[in-house]
Tab-separated table of C-alpha atoms in Angstrom:
chain	number	residue	atom	x	y	z
A	960	UNK	CA	24.268	-14.136	-30.994
A	961	UNK	CA	25.569	-17.251	-28.656
A	962	UNK	CA	29.036	-16.283	-29.486
A	963	UNK	CA	28.484	-12.401	-28.153
A	964	UNK	CA	27.093	-14.201	-25.031
A	965	UNK	CA	30.186	-16.376	-24.539
A	966	UNK	CA	32.441	-13.454	-25.125
A	967	UNK	CA	31.017	-11.299	-22.324
A	968	UNK	CA	30.933	-14.312	-19.972
A	969	UNK	CA	34.763	-14.835	-20.953
A	970	UNK	CA	35.345	-11.014	-20.261
A	971	UNK	CA	33.587	-11.211	-16.822
A	972	UNK	CA	35.663	-14.208	-15.640
A	973	UNK	CA	39.065	-12.673	-16.944
A	974	UNK	CA	38.299	-9.279	-14.638
A	975	UNK	CA	41.001	-8.606	-12.201
A	976	UNK	CA	40.721	-6.492	-9.248
A	977	UNK	CA	41.212	-2.854	-9.615
A	978	UNK	CA	43.432	-0.440	-7.518
A	979	UNK	CA	41.746	1.416	-4.646
A	980	UNK	CA	42.057	4.932	-3.879
A	981	UNK	CA	44.983	5.418	-6.443
A	982	UNK	CA	47.207	3.167	-4.279
A	983	UNK	CA	48.138	0.625	-6.935
A	984	UNK	CA	46.980	-2.261	-4.594
A	985	UNK	CA	44.545	-4.643	-5.315
A	986	UNK	CA	41.494	-5.196	-3.412
A	987	UNK	CA	41.553	-8.167	-1.326
A	988	UNK	CA	38.338	-10.254	-2.236
A	989	UNK	CA	36.798	-12.498	-4.983
A	990	UNK	CA	33.701	-11.113	-6.835
A	991	UNK	CA	30.490	-13.207	-5.643
A	992	UNK	CA	29.012	-15.223	-8.406
A	993	UNK	CA	24.933	-15.576	-7.942
A	994	UNK	CA	23.385	-18.246	-9.952
A	995	UNK	CA	20.983	-17.087	-12.806
A	996	UNK	CA	17.303	-17.381	-11.923
A	997	UNK	CA	16.834	-20.425	-14.416
A	998	UNK	CA	19.707	-22.133	-12.434
A	999	UNK	CA	17.819	-22.109	-9.385
A	1000	UNK	CA	15.641	-24.773	-8.478
A	1001	UNK	CA	12.637	-23.615	-5.855
A	1002	UNK	CA	11.728	-26.332	-3.342
A	1003	UNK	CA	8.030	-25.397	-2.129
A	1004	UNK	CA	6.092	-26.295	1.015
A	1005	UNK	CA	2.314	-26.086	1.651
A	1006	UNK	CA	1.158	-23.016	3.400
A	1007	UNK	CA	-2.537	-23.439	3.621
A	1008	UNK	CA	-5.636	-25.412	1.928
A	1009	UNK	CA	-8.780	-24.420	0.793
A	1010	UNK	CA	-10.730	-27.378	0.712
A	1011	UNK	CA	-8.626	-30.055	-0.866
A	1012	UNK	CA	-6.279	-27.581	-2.704
A	1013	UNK	CA	-2.917	-27.052	-1.505
A	1014	UNK	CA	-1.433	-23.705	-1.725
A	1015	UNK	CA	2.273	-23.462	-1.289
A	1016	UNK	CA	5.336	-21.060	-0.800
A	1017	UNK	CA	8.889	-21.421	-1.410
A	1018	UNK	CA	10.670	-23.096	1.348
A	1019	UNK	CA	13.413	-20.274	0.974
A	1020	UNK	CA	12.230	-16.889	0.030
A	1021	UNK	CA	15.032	-15.024	-1.872
A	1022	UNK	CA	16.306	-11.856	-0.209
A	1023	UNK	CA	15.500	-9.751	-3.114
A	1024	UNK	CA	11.538	-10.320	-2.234
A	1025	UNK	CA	12.332	-8.582	1.287
A	1026	UNK	CA	14.071	-5.808	-0.494
A	1027	UNK	CA	11.450	-5.310	-2.962
A	1028	UNK	CA	8.877	-5.146	0.100
A	1029	UNK	CA	11.336	-2.662	1.972
A	1030	UNK	CA	11.369	-0.530	-1.077
A	1031	UNK	CA	7.580	-0.647	-1.709
A	1032	UNK	CA	7.056	0.157	2.204
A	1033	UNK	CA	9.295	3.075	2.192
A	1034	UNK	CA	7.307	4.303	-1.079
A	1035	UNK	CA	3.877	3.587	-0.332
A	1036	UNK	CA	3.566	2.208	3.242
A	1037	UNK	CA	3.646	-1.364	4.718
A	1038	UNK	CA	-0.160	-1.929	4.477
A	1039	UNK	CA	0.219	-1.168	0.576
A	1040	UNK	CA	3.361	-3.069	0.366
A	1041	UNK	CA	2.092	-6.393	1.795
A	1042	UNK	CA	-0.382	-7.092	-0.955
A	1043	UNK	CA	2.385	-7.308	-3.891
A	1044	UNK	CA	4.674	-9.385	-1.269
A	1045	UNK	CA	1.790	-11.857	-0.859
A	1046	UNK	CA	1.187	-12.039	-4.309
A	1047	UNK	CA	4.818	-12.859	-5.475
A	1048	UNK	CA	5.289	-15.142	-2.586
A	1049	UNK	CA	1.826	-17.027	-2.878
A	1050	UNK	CA	1.309	-16.575	-6.508
A	1051	UNK	CA	-1.560	-15.493	-8.136
A	1052	UNK	CA	-3.733	-18.850	-7.527
A	1053	UNK	CA	-3.198	-18.880	-3.972
A	1054	UNK	CA	-3.653	-15.111	-3.601
A	1055	UNK	CA	-7.175	-15.443	-5.658
A	1056	UNK	CA	-8.249	-18.431	-3.482
A	1057	UNK	CA	-7.875	-16.302	-0.092
A	1058	UNK	CA	-9.754	-13.361	-2.064
A	1059	UNK	CA	-12.645	-15.625	-3.054
A	1060	UNK	CA	-12.643	-18.008	-0.001
A	1061	UNK	CA	-16.046	-17.588	1.953
A	1062	UNK	CA	-14.868	-19.728	5.038
A	1063	UNK	CA	-11.533	-17.644	5.554
A	1064	UNK	CA	-11.471	-16.130	8.991
A	1065	UNK	CA	-9.809	-13.125	9.928
A	1066	UNK	CA	-7.479	-15.014	12.555
A	1067	UNK	CA	-6.417	-17.486	9.631
A	1068	UNK	CA	-5.644	-14.591	7.129
A	1069	UNK	CA	-3.542	-12.706	9.916
A	1070	UNK	CA	-1.767	-15.957	10.439
A	1071	UNK	CA	-1.109	-16.330	6.598
A	1072	UNK	CA	0.362	-12.640	6.245
A	1073	UNK	CA	2.157	-12.908	9.269
A	1074	UNK	CA	4.054	-16.122	8.325
A	1075	UNK	CA	4.795	-14.864	4.919
A	1076	UNK	CA	6.041	-11.403	6.647
A	1077	UNK	CA	7.972	-13.451	8.976
A	1078	UNK	CA	9.569	-16.007	6.390
A	1079	UNK	CA	10.206	-13.289	3.600
A	1080	UNK	CA	12.127	-10.877	6.234
A	1081	UNK	CA	13.860	-13.514	7.926
A	1082	UNK	CA	11.899	-12.967	11.358
A	1083	UNK	CA	11.821	-15.762	13.685
A	1084	UNK	CA	8.707	-16.513	15.814
A	1085	UNK	CA	7.304	-19.302	17.801
A	1086	UNK	CA	5.634	-22.067	15.290
A	1087	UNK	CA	2.387	-22.298	15.287
A	1088	UNK	CA	-0.853	-22.941	13.530
A	1089	UNK	CA	-4.005	-20.797	12.622
A	1090	UNK	CA	-7.443	-21.455	14.431
């Protein structure tokens, strides 16, 4: 099994650019190498607290999260796409903490949702804190 994986990896590394449009000319670029998920160290930052419990999000949200949100929004609408986005970015525990909080205000929830959307979609907004 390991031998097959090494062979497949070696085959990918030896790939050469193919001619374009039958001209015989090779394309003028090198393929992009994206690290495997298990090779990526995810740094997290606090987004909110419920009592003394800290809930974090990735400092950098991968672009694939935005792509998933946009696909879901196209298929089901923005409102229905927001829940899977929040769950993916916040994690199940943080999402459930928000669901079960009796002290969470509408303004705080709006701030959290907007912040996740801004970060996931790469939107830049004025820094601030929920009231």
